[in-house]
XYZ file of C-alpha atoms in Angstrom:
258
model
C -26.300 -11.542 9.942
C -23.782 -11.741 7.055
C -24.840 -13.495 3.858
C -22.747 -16.219 2.228
C -23.252 -17.821 -1.183
C -21.576 -21.162 -1.882
C -21.672 -22.171 -5.543
C -21.509 -25.955 -5.790
C -22.654 -26.815 -2.290
C -24.189 -30.276 -2.474
C -21.168 -32.386 -1.564
C -17.498 -32.432 -0.646
C -15.795 -29.145 0.105
C -18.720 -26.972 -0.965
C -21.169 -28.660 1.387
C -18.719 -28.542 4.274
C -18.114 -24.822 3.699
C -21.858 -24.186 3.658
C -22.356 -26.211 6.846
C -19.521 -24.433 8.607
C -20.858 -20.977 7.812
C -24.338 -22.071 8.914
C -22.875 -23.241 12.231
C -21.313 -19.777 12.620
C -24.782 -18.276 12.220
C -24.280 -16.771 8.790
C -27.203 -16.713 6.394
C -26.098 -19.347 3.847
C -27.344 -20.018 0.335
C -26.015 -22.973 -1.620
C -26.482 -23.867 -5.269
C -27.357 -27.354 -6.448
C -27.174 -28.809 -9.925
C -30.402 -30.731 -9.384
C -31.665 -30.434 -5.813
C -30.369 -30.204 -2.236
C -28.587 -33.261 -0.842
C -30.540 -35.698 1.246
C -30.542 -34.684 4.920
C -29.164 -31.249 4.030
C -28.361 -28.899 6.896
C -31.614 -27.180 7.893
C -30.092 -23.683 7.954
C -28.910 -23.703 4.330
C -31.172 -22.150 1.701
C -30.956 -23.625 -1.788
C -31.058 -22.465 -5.390
C -31.657 -25.627 -7.394
C -31.186 -26.375 -11.082
C -27.868 -24.507 -11.355
C -25.394 -26.087 -13.773
C -22.378 -23.787 -13.735
C -21.239 -25.164 -17.095
C -24.197 -23.438 -18.775
C -24.564 -19.816 -19.792
C -27.724 -19.383 -17.737
C -26.149 -20.262 -14.377
C -25.136 -16.759 -13.320
C -28.517 -15.259 -14.107
C -30.337 -18.094 -12.321
C -28.206 -17.610 -9.190
C -28.806 -13.855 -9.207
C -32.558 -14.330 -9.533
C -32.549 -16.971 -6.787
C -30.952 -14.594 -4.281
C -34.055 -12.381 -4.481
C -32.231 -9.110 -3.969
C -30.172 -10.151 -0.941
C -26.641 -8.765 -1.134
C -23.868 -11.262 -0.428
C -20.953 -10.550 1.878
C -18.996 -13.641 0.819
C -19.231 -15.637 -2.400
C -17.301 -18.903 -2.666
C -17.244 -20.567 -6.074
C -16.256 -24.148 -5.422
C -18.030 -26.120 -8.155
C -15.531 -28.451 -9.815
C -15.061 -31.283 -12.277
C -12.019 -33.528 -12.702
C -11.762 -35.720 -15.778
C -8.861 -38.146 -15.934
C -6.619 -37.819 -18.990
C -3.257 -38.896 -20.298
C -1.231 -38.033 -23.389
C -2.339 -41.324 -24.929
C -5.984 -40.748 -24.018
C -6.967 -37.075 -23.941
C -10.695 -36.410 -23.537
C -12.098 -33.526 -25.593
C -15.544 -33.332 -24.003
C -14.101 -33.606 -20.496
C -11.661 -30.793 -21.209
C -14.469 -28.547 -22.454
C -16.477 -29.308 -19.303
C -13.504 -28.509 -17.067
C -12.827 -25.175 -18.757
C -16.504 -24.234 -18.566
C -16.660 -25.108 -14.876
C -13.364 -23.653 -13.667
C -12.587 -20.766 -15.995
C -15.779 -19.587 -17.685
C -18.390 -19.987 -14.953
C -16.693 -17.616 -12.458
C -16.774 -14.790 -15.003
C -20.488 -15.036 -15.680
C -21.491 -15.730 -12.089
C -19.570 -12.689 -10.865
C -20.872 -10.575 -13.750
C -24.513 -11.346 -13.008
C -24.122 -10.867 -9.251
C -22.529 -7.485 -9.834
C -25.028 -6.309 -12.441
C -27.898 -7.319 -10.166
C -26.450 -5.224 -7.337
C -25.854 -8.281 -5.152
C -22.239 -7.495 -4.207
C -21.429 -5.024 -1.454
C -19.064 -2.224 -2.404
C -17.027 0.374 -0.556
C -15.098 -0.086 2.683
C -17.069 -3.223 3.562
C -17.074 -4.744 0.099
C -17.855 -8.363 -0.690
C -15.248 -11.100 -0.772
C -15.267 -13.470 -3.760
C -13.272 -16.670 -3.412
C -12.596 -18.886 -6.413
C -11.540 -22.366 -5.359
C -8.616 -23.285 -7.577
C -5.843 -25.807 -6.885
C -2.080 -25.933 -6.573
C -2.284 -27.862 -9.844
C -3.097 -24.545 -11.534
C 0.339 -23.138 -10.692
C 2.687 -23.338 -13.676
C 5.639 -22.604 -11.390
C 4.829 -25.585 -9.157
C 4.608 -28.090 -12.016
C 7.643 -30.352 -11.649
C 9.048 -32.999 -13.967
C 8.732 -35.574 -11.206
C 4.951 -35.417 -11.641
C 4.974 -35.919 -15.395
C 2.358 -34.637 -17.790
C -1.244 -35.534 -18.517
C -4.355 -34.255 -16.724
C -4.386 -31.451 -19.275
C -7.921 -30.188 -18.824
C -7.905 -30.130 -15.049
C -4.548 -28.489 -14.501
C -4.824 -26.016 -17.383
C -8.399 -25.040 -16.503
C -7.234 -24.264 -12.968
C -4.433 -22.097 -14.381
C -7.066 -20.340 -16.491
C -9.227 -19.982 -13.386
C -6.354 -18.220 -11.666
C -6.064 -15.748 -14.532
C -9.813 -15.159 -14.471
C -9.639 -14.409 -10.754
C -6.774 -11.984 -11.281
C -8.650 -10.156 -14.029
C -11.852 -9.976 -11.983
C -9.844 -8.541 -9.099
C -8.666 -5.722 -11.364
C -12.210 -5.046 -12.542
C -13.637 -4.891 -9.018
C -10.866 -3.507 -6.804
C -11.898 0.142 -7.112
C -15.364 -0.830 -5.885
C -13.977 -2.494 -2.761
C -14.757 -6.045 -3.870
C -11.899 -8.451 -3.104
C -11.275 -11.534 -5.265
C -9.060 -14.359 -4.023
C -7.853 -17.666 -5.462
C -7.286 -20.603 -3.130
C -5.811 -24.067 -3.051
C -7.997 -25.530 -0.285
C -5.827 -28.589 0.284
C -5.414 -32.102 -1.096
C -8.646 -33.801 -0.100
C -10.027 -37.290 0.408
C -13.010 -36.954 -1.924
C -14.795 -39.011 -4.518
C -13.411 -36.583 -7.092
C -9.772 -37.339 -6.277
C -10.582 -41.048 -5.905
C -12.196 -41.088 -9.360
C -8.908 -40.160 -11.031
C -6.808 -42.556 -8.964
C -5.366 -40.012 -6.564
C -6.540 -41.979 -3.545
C -3.279 -43.919 -3.833
C -1.523 -40.702 -2.780
C -3.856 -39.716 0.062
C -1.698 -40.953 2.928
C 1.696 -39.975 1.580
C 0.367 -36.642 0.336
C -1.227 -35.603 3.603
C -4.745 -35.512 2.202
C -7.412 -34.176 4.553
C -11.174 -34.497 4.738
C -13.372 -31.827 3.132
C -14.444 -30.782 6.636
C -10.828 -30.107 7.634
C -10.182 -28.159 4.429
C -13.379 -26.171 4.910
C -12.401 -25.201 8.454
C -9.051 -23.793 7.279
C -10.554 -22.015 4.292
C -13.382 -20.382 6.239
C -11.009 -19.203 8.952
C -8.669 -17.711 6.356
C -11.496 -15.959 4.503
C -12.962 -14.541 7.705
C -9.775 -13.568 9.526
C -7.049 -12.976 6.950
C -8.357 -12.215 3.473
C -9.239 -8.623 2.637
C -8.959 -6.078 -0.161
C -5.198 -5.711 0.408
C -4.827 -9.316 -0.844
C -7.162 -9.105 -3.821
C -5.935 -10.890 -6.914
C -3.604 -13.154 -4.940
C -3.356 -16.962 -4.871
C -3.124 -18.669 -1.475
C -2.958 -22.034 0.258
C -4.655 -21.498 3.651
C -3.270 -24.815 4.934
C 0.288 -24.007 3.888
C 2.769 -26.163 1.942
C 2.222 -29.473 3.724
C 0.124 -31.185 1.045
C 1.848 -29.603 -1.968
C 4.231 -32.288 -3.159
C 6.408 -29.964 -5.242
C 6.665 -27.185 -2.655
C 10.054 -28.410 -1.445
C 11.732 -28.954 -4.822
C 10.358 -25.683 -6.232
C 10.075 -23.278 -3.288
C 12.717 -24.614 -0.905
C 12.697 -25.986 2.625
C 9.028 -26.406 3.549
C 9.850 -25.885 7.237
C 10.725 -22.312 6.343
C 7.559 -21.664 4.327
C 4.652 -19.911 5.961
C 1.121 -21.058 6.718
C -1.000 -19.694 5.106
C 1.238 -19.687 2.023
C 0.981 -17.345 -0.932
C 1.436 -19.459 -4.043
C 3.303 -18.564 -7.225
C 1.457 -18.442 -10.492
């Protein structure tokens, strides 16, 4: 039975990914900042007390896995602080960079050093959940500025994923970056993006999880390591048309530009 680790699995996309893998009879471990969610799926094992914005998170996860090698690692923990040019938020920006760009380095480092990643021809897959907002190419003047910490930390996350892919490729470990889709979550609601849900084709976390898991299991492999993909295609990427051209001619899944 393959092992899957979902970092940030108590709600939203992370929880839906964990549930989906459990339903596929994978052995699933999820991390929780405090404790498991109420009425958590009975087939998910938990490592509690993991705050990915702290230096200790990677070591705590590695210890919590108790020597079990992981076939798939999905780092989906996220934080979105609303900002504008008139009201930037220093502490929120620091938290976003820690969560999106620093945590993946130390989590991956500790998993590797503890011998918890498979190597060789059947090497582990590491997926860092990013966002289309981390693509500099896809930023368009029609969207304006602001949201500095979120968008820039996702761009930094993409670079981190690329660098990790270079570090681990020779060992057979594949690292991918994904835009899982525009989702109807409390996180996007908290920054006012719920006003764009309908027009932007936002989907539920369960729908996004289904697409992501299928892509990871069926499409993603070492030949794609270090690449940045949208498993659901261009449909919910508002600037895909103006930047990349006719969306009807773009593929699904879609490889995204940096």
